[in-house]
Amino acid sequence: MSVLLLQLAGPLQAWGSSARFARRTTEPAPTKSGVIGLLAAALGRDRSHDPADLAALRFGVRIDQRGVPVRDYQTAHHFETGKSMPVSERFYLADAVFVVALEGPDDLIDELHRAVRRPTYLPYLGRRSCPPSRPLDLRVREAGGVEQALREEEWRASRWYQRRHREPTVRLETLIEATADDGRVDSIRDQPISFDPAHRRYALRGVRHGYVEVPNPMAPQPPDHDPIAVLGGE
């Protein structure tokens, strides 16, 4: 089993797990259905293609830079009749950065790695209006699982964001797909069953919340000499 590591960074992201009429919300972190849809598009798959092989990948997210929620109102007119459509309320995450880990068979992970580097369809971060600002590909880890990959990957937050933190390490939240041994966990309806526009279906998935400590590359470094000795003090 291998692990594919991705970074999701952009001016805006939107990861909805539910929508009601003209209100389009976003989760605080990428959903499995959203990322699997991104990978299916990178492979060039049609929406009617069965996503079972991708949905079977174990999924985890690390929140490297927590986004700022923003709300937008959008208007539209019917293409044929010109009639005004209902005003839609849409929510986004601004300036967010996430590290995503997907664990699965070596051959499938290698195929996804190639597809992310040369996607058939351009990737977007939840909605077509949310393009990524950095390359998605980080690396493929040949050993270890999702937990180890998220624990050992370097902090991917923006430099200006890292400078706000002066401590040598930072504590980052993780959301990792639960296993049967995890006991009581949270659940979210983002396990993709079908992306077919005529009959989209998603199942519940267990999610385990946790934290990891990673080094802060922008933390102030202690002096490499004794300042008192340099000044001639005792």
PDB file of C-alpha atoms in Angstrom:
ATOM      1  CA  MET A   1       0.000   0.000   0.000  1.00  0.00           C
ATOM      2  CA  SER A   2       1.190   3.504  -0.847  1.00  0.00           C
ATOM      3  CA  VAL A   3       0.047   6.993   0.137  1.00  0.00           C
ATOM      4  CA  LEU A   4      -0.531   9.873  -2.282  1.00  0.00           C
ATOM      5  CA  LEU A   5      -0.004  13.303  -0.709  1.00  0.00           C
ATOM      6  CA  LEU A   6      -1.685  16.380  -2.184  1.00  0.00           C
ATOM      7  CA  GLN A   7      -1.744  20.038  -1.190  1.00  0.00           C
ATOM      8  CA  LEU A   8      -4.946  22.002  -1.717  1.00  0.00           C
ATOM      9  CA  ALA A   9      -4.312  25.748  -1.664  1.00  0.00           C
ATOM     10  CA  GLY A  10      -6.090  28.603  -3.394  1.00  0.00           C
ATOM     11  CA  PRO A  11      -7.714  32.008  -2.971  1.00  0.00           C
ATOM     12  CA  LEU A  12     -11.078  30.268  -2.530  1.00  0.00           C
ATOM     13  CA  GLN A  13     -12.194  26.728  -1.811  1.00  0.00           C
ATOM     14  CA  ALA A  14     -15.656  25.225  -1.306  1.00  0.00           C
ATOM     15  CA  TRP A  15     -16.225  21.688  -0.038  1.00  0.00           C
ATOM     16  CA  GLY A  16     -19.938  21.124   0.357  1.00  0.00           C
ATOM     17  CA  SER A  17     -21.340  17.907   1.794  1.00  0.00           C
ATOM     18  CA  SER A  18     -24.946  19.080   1.543  1.00  0.00           C
ATOM     19  CA  ALA A  19     -26.909  21.748  -0.296  1.00  0.00           C
ATOM     20  CA  ARG A  20     -30.458  22.971   0.077  1.00  0.00           C
ATOM     21  CA  PHE A  21     -32.093  24.836  -2.790  1.00  0.00           C
ATOM     22  CA  ALA A  22     -30.167  28.094  -3.357  1.00  0.00           C
ATOM     23  CA  ARG A  23     -27.946  27.794  -0.263  1.00  0.00           C
ATOM     24  CA  ARG A  24     -24.524  26.239  -0.956  1.00  0.00           C
ATOM     25  CA  THR A  25     -22.441  25.726   2.173  1.00  0.00           C
ATOM     26  CA  THR A  26     -18.888  24.496   2.678  1.00  0.00           C
ATOM     27  CA  GLU A  27     -17.263  22.193   5.196  1.00  0.00           C
ATOM     28  CA  PRO A  28     -14.204  23.541   7.092  1.00  0.00           C
ATOM     29  CA  ALA A  29     -11.979  20.967   5.322  1.00  0.00           C
ATOM     30  CA  PRO A  30     -11.989  19.073   2.002  1.00  0.00           C
ATOM     31  CA  THR A  31     -14.547  16.292   1.699  1.00  0.00           C
ATOM     32  CA  LYS A  32     -13.732  12.833   0.419  1.00  0.00           C
ATOM     33  CA  SER A  33     -16.334  13.132  -2.340  1.00  0.00           C
ATOM     34  CA  GLY A  34     -14.818  16.428  -3.504  1.00  0.00           C
ATOM     35  CA  VAL A  35     -11.260  15.082  -3.647  1.00  0.00           C
ATOM     36  CA  ILE A  36     -12.325  11.801  -5.283  1.00  0.00           C
ATOM     37  CA  GLY A  37     -14.210  13.858  -7.884  1.00  0.00           C
ATOM     38  CA  LEU A  38     -11.039  15.892  -8.515  1.00  0.00           C
ATOM     39  CA  LEU A  39      -9.022  12.685  -9.016  1.00  0.00           C
ATOM     40  CA  ALA A  40     -11.653  11.149 -11.298  1.00  0.00           C
ATOM     41  CA  ALA A  41     -11.535  14.287 -13.450  1.00  0.00           C
ATOM     42  CA  ALA A  42      -7.721  14.142 -13.536  1.00  0.00           C
ATOM     43  CA  LEU A  43      -8.027  10.558 -14.834  1.00  0.00           C
ATOM     44  CA  GLY A  44     -10.457  11.758 -17.512  1.00  0.00           C
ATOM     45  CA  ARG A  45     -13.379   9.733 -16.243  1.00  0.00           C
ATOM     46  CA  ASP A  46     -16.959  10.533 -17.126  1.00  0.00           C
ATOM     47  CA  ARG A  47     -19.377  11.369 -14.312  1.00  0.00           C
ATOM     48  CA  SER A  48     -21.279   8.150 -14.991  1.00  0.00           C
ATOM     49  CA  HIS A  49     -18.152   6.047 -14.300  1.00  0.00           C
ATOM     50  CA  ASP A  50     -18.350   3.870 -11.179  1.00  0.00           C
ATOM     51  CA  PRO A  51     -16.103   5.525  -8.523  1.00  0.00           C
ATOM     52  CA  ALA A  52     -15.896   2.414  -6.324  1.00  0.00           C
ATOM     53  CA  ASP A  53     -12.136   1.901  -6.751  1.00  0.00           C
ATOM     54  CA  LEU A  54     -11.364   5.502  -5.790  1.00  0.00           C
ATOM     55  CA  ALA A  55     -13.944   5.547  -3.003  1.00  0.00           C
ATOM     56  CA  ALA A  56     -12.197   2.544  -1.415  1.00  0.00           C
ATOM     57  CA  LEU A  57      -9.041   4.616  -0.793  1.00  0.00           C
ATOM     58  CA  ARG A  58      -8.488   5.574   2.851  1.00  0.00           C
ATOM     59  CA  PHE A  59      -8.699   9.342   3.184  1.00  0.00           C
ATOM     60  CA  GLY A  60      -7.201  11.862   5.597  1.00  0.00           C
ATOM     61  CA  VAL A  61      -6.854  15.651   5.788  1.00  0.00           C
ATOM     62  CA  ARG A  62      -4.548  17.936   7.752  1.00  0.00           C
ATOM     63  CA  ILE A  63      -5.583  21.569   8.219  1.00  0.00           C
ATOM     64  CA  ASP A  64      -2.347  23.503   7.645  1.00  0.00           C
ATOM     65  CA  GLN A  65      -3.937  26.938   7.290  1.00  0.00           C
ATOM     66  CA  ARG A  66      -7.501  27.342   8.456  1.00  0.00           C
ATOM     67  CA  GLY A  67      -9.501  29.295   5.918  1.00  0.00           C
ATOM     68  CA  VAL A  68     -11.609  32.379   6.560  1.00  0.00           C
ATOM     69  CA  PRO A  69     -15.328  31.781   5.783  1.00  0.00           C
ATOM     70  CA  VAL A  70     -16.769  34.194   3.215  1.00  0.00           C
ATOM     71  CA  ARG A  71     -20.277  34.506   1.812  1.00  0.00           C
ATOM     72  CA  ASP A  72     -21.315  35.531  -1.685  1.00  0.00           C
ATOM     73  CA  TYR A  73     -24.654  36.200  -3.348  1.00  0.00           C
ATOM     74  CA  GLN A  74     -25.056  35.257  -7.006  1.00  0.00           C
ATOM     75  CA  THR A  75     -27.727  36.088  -9.531  1.00  0.00           C
ATOM     76  CA  ALA A  76     -28.470  34.315 -12.805  1.00  0.00           C
ATOM     77  CA  HIS A  77     -30.912  34.293 -15.705  1.00  0.00           C
ATOM     78  CA  HIS A  78     -32.324  31.299 -17.541  1.00  0.00           C
ATOM     79  CA  PHE A  79     -30.322  30.766 -20.751  1.00  0.00           C
ATOM     80  CA  GLU A  80     -33.364  30.264 -22.985  1.00  0.00           C
ATOM     81  CA  THR A  81     -36.154  32.299 -21.397  1.00  0.00           C
ATOM     82  CA  GLY A  82     -34.105  35.092 -19.821  1.00  0.00           C
ATOM     83  CA  LYS A  83     -36.156  34.728 -16.658  1.00  0.00           C
ATOM     84  CA  SER A  84     -34.429  35.672 -13.419  1.00  0.00           C
ATOM     85  CA  MET A  85     -33.408  32.712 -11.288  1.00  0.00           C
ATOM     86  CA  PRO A  86     -33.505  32.724  -7.463  1.00  0.00           C
ATOM     87  CA  VAL A  87     -30.603  34.491  -5.776  1.00  0.00           C
ATOM     88  CA  SER A  88     -28.165  31.874  -4.506  1.00  0.00           C
ATOM     89  CA  GLU A  89     -26.169  32.163  -1.296  1.00  0.00           C
ATOM     90  CA  ARG A  90     -22.717  30.560  -1.542  1.00  0.00           C
ATOM     91  CA  PHE A  91     -20.066  30.057   1.107  1.00  0.00           C
ATOM     92  CA  TYR A  92     -16.324  29.672   0.576  1.00  0.00           C
ATOM     93  CA  LEU A  93     -13.062  29.307   2.493  1.00  0.00           C
ATOM     94  CA  ALA A  94     -10.534  32.042   1.701  1.00  0.00           C
ATOM     95  CA  ASP A  95      -6.745  31.547   1.958  1.00  0.00           C
ATOM     96  CA  ALA A  96      -6.953  27.972   3.215  1.00  0.00           C
ATOM     97  CA  VAL A  97      -4.248  25.313   2.840  1.00  0.00           C
ATOM     98  CA  PHE A  98      -4.779  21.583   3.368  1.00  0.00           C
ATOM     99  CA  VAL A  99      -2.650  18.464   3.043  1.00  0.00           C
ATOM    100  CA  VAL A 100      -4.605  15.419   1.849  1.00  0.00           C
ATOM    101  CA  ALA A 101      -3.447  11.801   2.112  1.00  0.00           C
ATOM    102  CA  LEU A 102      -4.991   8.880   0.184  1.00  0.00           C
ATOM    103  CA  GLU A 103      -3.888   5.323   0.918  1.00  0.00           C
ATOM    104  CA  GLY A 104      -4.421   2.428  -1.454  1.00  0.00           C
ATOM    105  CA  PRO A 105      -2.907  -0.188  -3.792  1.00  0.00           C
ATOM    106  CA  ASP A 106       0.455   0.750  -5.279  1.00  0.00           C
ATOM    107  CA  ASP A 107      -0.670   0.573  -8.916  1.00  0.00           C
ATOM    108  CA  LEU A 108      -3.727   2.765  -8.367  1.00  0.00           C
ATOM    109  CA  ILE A 109      -1.769   5.322  -6.343  1.00  0.00           C
ATOM    110  CA  ASP A 110       0.885   5.490  -9.090  1.00  0.00           C
ATOM    111  CA  GLU A 111      -1.827   5.991 -11.716  1.00  0.00           C
ATOM    112  CA  LEU A 112      -3.365   8.814  -9.686  1.00  0.00           C
ATOM    113  CA  HIS A 113       0.046  10.398  -9.169  1.00  0.00           C
ATOM    114  CA  ARG A 114       0.614  10.528 -12.937  1.00  0.00           C
ATOM    115  CA  ALA A 115      -2.892  11.878 -13.509  1.00  0.00           C
ATOM    116  CA  VAL A 116      -2.476  14.675 -10.954  1.00  0.00           C
ATOM    117  CA  ARG A 117       0.780  15.728 -12.615  1.00  0.00           C
ATOM    118  CA  ARG A 118      -0.836  15.691 -16.088  1.00  0.00           C
ATOM    119  CA  PRO A 119      -4.625  15.909 -15.566  1.00  0.00           C
ATOM    120  CA  THR A 120      -7.085  15.264 -18.377  1.00  0.00           C
ATOM    121  CA  TYR A 121      -9.460  17.899 -16.985  1.00  0.00           C
ATOM    122  CA  LEU A 122      -8.238  20.920 -15.049  1.00  0.00           C
ATOM    123  CA  PRO A 123      -8.626  20.475 -11.284  1.00  0.00           C
ATOM    124  CA  TYR A 124     -10.589  22.832  -9.063  1.00  0.00           C
ATOM    125  CA  LEU A 125     -11.061  23.047  -5.307  1.00  0.00           C
ATOM    126  CA  GLY A 126     -14.668  22.034  -4.856  1.00  0.00           C
ATOM    127  CA  ARG A 127     -16.225  24.383  -7.439  1.00  0.00           C
ATOM    128  CA  ARG A 128     -15.174  25.433 -10.933  1.00  0.00           C
ATOM    129  CA  SER A 129     -14.698  28.999  -9.704  1.00  0.00           C
ATOM    130  CA  CYS A 130     -11.973  27.828  -7.261  1.00  0.00           C
ATOM    131  CA  PRO A 131      -8.719  27.051  -9.109  1.00  0.00           C
ATOM    132  CA  PRO A 132      -5.661  25.918  -7.133  1.00  0.00           C
ATOM    133  CA  SER A 133      -2.814  28.401  -6.636  1.00  0.00           C
ATOM    134  CA  ARG A 134      -0.111  25.730  -6.205  1.00  0.00           C
ATOM    135  CA  PRO A 135       0.685  22.368  -7.798  1.00  0.00           C
ATOM    136  CA  LEU A 136      -1.456  19.653  -6.239  1.00  0.00           C
ATOM    137  CA  ASP A 137       1.236  16.975  -6.246  1.00  0.00           C
ATOM    138  CA  LEU A 138       3.485  16.620  -3.212  1.00  0.00           C
ATOM    139  CA  ARG A 139       4.798  13.043  -3.320  1.00  0.00           C
ATOM    140  CA  VAL A 140       4.011   9.344  -3.048  1.00  0.00           C
ATOM    141  CA  ARG A 141       5.098   7.563   0.133  1.00  0.00           C
ATOM    142  CA  GLU A 142       5.918   3.906  -0.371  1.00  0.00           C
ATOM    143  CA  ALA A 143       5.624   2.976   3.305  1.00  0.00           C
ATOM    144  CA  GLY A 144       3.460   3.998   6.250  1.00  0.00           C
ATOM    145  CA  GLY A 145      -0.198   4.884   6.306  1.00  0.00           C
ATOM    146  CA  VAL A 146      -2.333   8.018   6.282  1.00  0.00           C
ATOM    147  CA  GLU A 147      -1.549   8.886   9.900  1.00  0.00           C
ATOM    148  CA  GLN A 148       2.211   8.682   9.446  1.00  0.00           C
ATOM    149  CA  ALA A 149       2.113  10.645   6.194  1.00  0.00           C
ATOM    150  CA  LEU A 150       0.197  13.527   7.781  1.00  0.00           C
ATOM    151  CA  ARG A 151       2.427  13.469  10.841  1.00  0.00           C
ATOM    152  CA  GLU A 152       5.701  13.610   8.904  1.00  0.00           C
ATOM    153  CA  GLU A 153       4.835  15.968   6.018  1.00  0.00           C
ATOM    154  CA  GLU A 154       6.275  19.475   6.435  1.00  0.00           C
ATOM    155  CA  TRP A 155       3.997  22.387   7.282  1.00  0.00           C
ATOM    156  CA  ARG A 156       2.538  23.738   4.017  1.00  0.00           C
ATOM    157  CA  ALA A 157       0.945  26.974   5.253  1.00  0.00           C
ATOM    158  CA  SER A 158       1.836  30.235   3.502  1.00  0.00           C
ATOM    159  CA  ARG A 159       5.020  31.954   4.685  1.00  0.00           C
ATOM    160  CA  TRP A 160       3.134  34.983   5.941  1.00  0.00           C
ATOM    161  CA  TYR A 161       0.929  32.660   7.996  1.00  0.00           C
ATOM    162  CA  GLN A 162       3.898  30.746   9.400  1.00  0.00           C
ATOM    163  CA  ARG A 163       5.543  34.003  10.526  1.00  0.00           C
ATOM    164  CA  ARG A 164       2.581  34.641  12.828  1.00  0.00           C
ATOM    165  CA  HIS A 165       3.620  31.625  14.902  1.00  0.00           C
ATOM    166  CA  ARG A 166       6.805  31.965  16.950  1.00  0.00           C
ATOM    167  CA  GLU A 167       6.766  28.579  18.655  1.00  0.00           C
ATOM    168  CA  PRO A 168       9.158  25.904  17.283  1.00  0.00           C
ATOM    169  CA  THR A 169       6.299  23.481  16.554  1.00  0.00           C
ATOM    170  CA  VAL A 170       2.649  23.941  15.638  1.00  0.00           C
ATOM    171  CA  ARG A 171      -0.372  21.775  16.451  1.00  0.00           C
ATOM    172  CA  LEU A 172      -2.445  20.963  13.360  1.00  0.00           C
ATOM    173  CA  GLU A 173      -5.876  19.357  13.293  1.00  0.00           C
ATOM    174  CA  THR A 174      -6.373  16.136  11.330  1.00  0.00           C
ATOM    175  CA  LEU A 175      -9.535  14.428  10.073  1.00  0.00           C
ATOM    176  CA  ILE A 176      -8.815  10.795   9.247  1.00  0.00           C
ATOM    177  CA  GLU A 177     -11.164   8.164   7.899  1.00  0.00           C
ATOM    178  CA  ALA A 178     -12.131   5.904  10.771  1.00  0.00           C
ATOM    179  CA  THR A 179     -11.568   2.167  10.970  1.00  0.00           C
ATOM    180  CA  ALA A 180     -13.542  -0.503  12.834  1.00  0.00           C
ATOM    181  CA  ASP A 181     -11.123  -0.229  15.764  1.00  0.00           C
ATOM    182  CA  ASP A 182     -11.658   3.496  16.344  1.00  0.00           C
ATOM    183  CA  GLY A 183     -14.809   3.184  18.417  1.00  0.00           C
ATOM    184  CA  ARG A 184     -17.104   6.178  18.602  1.00  0.00           C
ATOM    185  CA  VAL A 185     -16.382   8.761  15.852  1.00  0.00           C
ATOM    186  CA  ASP A 186     -18.092  11.561  13.961  1.00  0.00           C
ATOM    187  CA  SER A 187     -19.773  10.928  10.620  1.00  0.00           C
ATOM    188  CA  ILE A 188     -20.190  12.875   7.397  1.00  0.00           C
ATOM    189  CA  ARG A 189     -22.150  12.016   4.247  1.00  0.00           C
ATOM    190  CA  ASP A 190     -19.336  12.323   1.721  1.00  0.00           C
ATOM    191  CA  GLN A 191     -18.553   8.724   0.738  1.00  0.00           C
ATOM    192  CA  PRO A 192     -19.177   8.774  -3.043  1.00  0.00           C
ATOM    193  CA  ILE A 193     -21.353   6.057  -4.552  1.00  0.00           C
ATOM    194  CA  SER A 194     -22.319   7.769  -7.811  1.00  0.00           C
ATOM    195  CA  PHE A 195     -21.394  11.096  -9.449  1.00  0.00           C
ATOM    196  CA  ASP A 196     -23.991  10.655 -12.192  1.00  0.00           C
ATOM    197  CA  PRO A 197     -25.861  14.010 -12.447  1.00  0.00           C
ATOM    198  CA  ALA A 198     -29.136  12.117 -12.833  1.00  0.00           C
ATOM    199  CA  HIS A 199     -28.666  10.218  -9.591  1.00  0.00           C
ATOM    200  CA  ARG A 200     -25.896  11.446  -7.296  1.00  0.00           C
ATOM    201  CA  ARG A 201     -25.506   9.306  -4.182  1.00  0.00           C
ATOM    202  CA  TYR A 202     -23.305   9.564  -1.101  1.00  0.00           C
ATOM    203  CA  ALA A 203     -23.046   7.378   1.995  1.00  0.00           C
ATOM    204  CA  LEU A 204     -22.057   8.154   5.580  1.00  0.00           C
ATOM    205  CA  ARG A 205     -18.386   7.827   6.503  1.00  0.00           C
ATOM    206  CA  GLY A 206     -16.737   7.785   9.923  1.00  0.00           C
ATOM    207  CA  VAL A 207     -14.175  10.501  10.661  1.00  0.00           C
ATOM    208  CA  ARG A 208     -11.721  10.566  13.569  1.00  0.00           C
ATOM    209  CA  HIS A 209     -10.489  13.976  14.718  1.00  0.00           C
ATOM    210  CA  GLY A 210      -6.954  14.353  16.040  1.00  0.00           C
ATOM    211  CA  TYR A 211      -3.851  16.562  16.094  1.00  0.00           C
ATOM    212  CA  VAL A 212      -0.227  16.317  15.016  1.00  0.00           C
ATOM    213  CA  GLU A 213       2.818  18.412  15.942  1.00  0.00           C
ATOM    214  CA  VAL A 214       5.027  19.573  13.063  1.00  0.00           C
ATOM    215  CA  PRO A 215       8.117  21.827  13.015  1.00  0.00           C
ATOM    216  CA  ASN A 216       7.679  25.531  12.281  1.00  0.00           C
ATOM    217  CA  PRO A 217      10.371  26.537   9.756  1.00  0.00           C
ATOM    218  CA  MET A 218       9.788  30.260  10.451  1.00  0.00           C
ATOM    219  CA  ALA A 219      10.240  30.065  14.244  1.00  0.00           C
ATOM    220  CA  PRO A 220      12.946  32.426  15.602  1.00  0.00           C
ATOM    221  CA  GLN A 221      16.236  30.599  16.047  1.00  0.00           C
ATOM    222  CA  PRO A 222      18.246  30.944  19.290  1.00  0.00           C
ATOM    223  CA  PRO A 223      21.634  32.682  18.944  1.00  0.00           C
ATOM    224  CA  ASP A 224      24.588  30.413  18.177  1.00  0.00           C
ATOM    225  CA  HIS A 225      26.728  32.167  20.815  1.00  0.00           C
ATOM    226  CA  ASP A 226      26.493  33.415  24.398  1.00  0.00           C
ATOM    227  CA  PRO A 227      25.544  37.125  24.110  1.00  0.00           C
ATOM    228  CA  ILE A 228      26.851  37.839  27.625  1.00  0.00           C
ATOM    229  CA  ALA A 229      30.239  36.369  26.795  1.00  0.00           C
ATOM    230  CA  VAL A 230      30.439  38.420  23.581  1.00  0.00           C
ATOM    231  CA  LEU A 231      29.771  41.606  25.557  1.00  0.00           C
ATOM    232  CA  GLY A 232      32.452  40.702  28.106  1.00  0.00           C
ATOM    233  CA  GLY A 233      30.057  39.880  30.934  1.00  0.00           C
ATOM    234  CA  GLU A 234      30.459  37.172  33.516  1.00  0.00           C
TER     235      GLU A 234
END
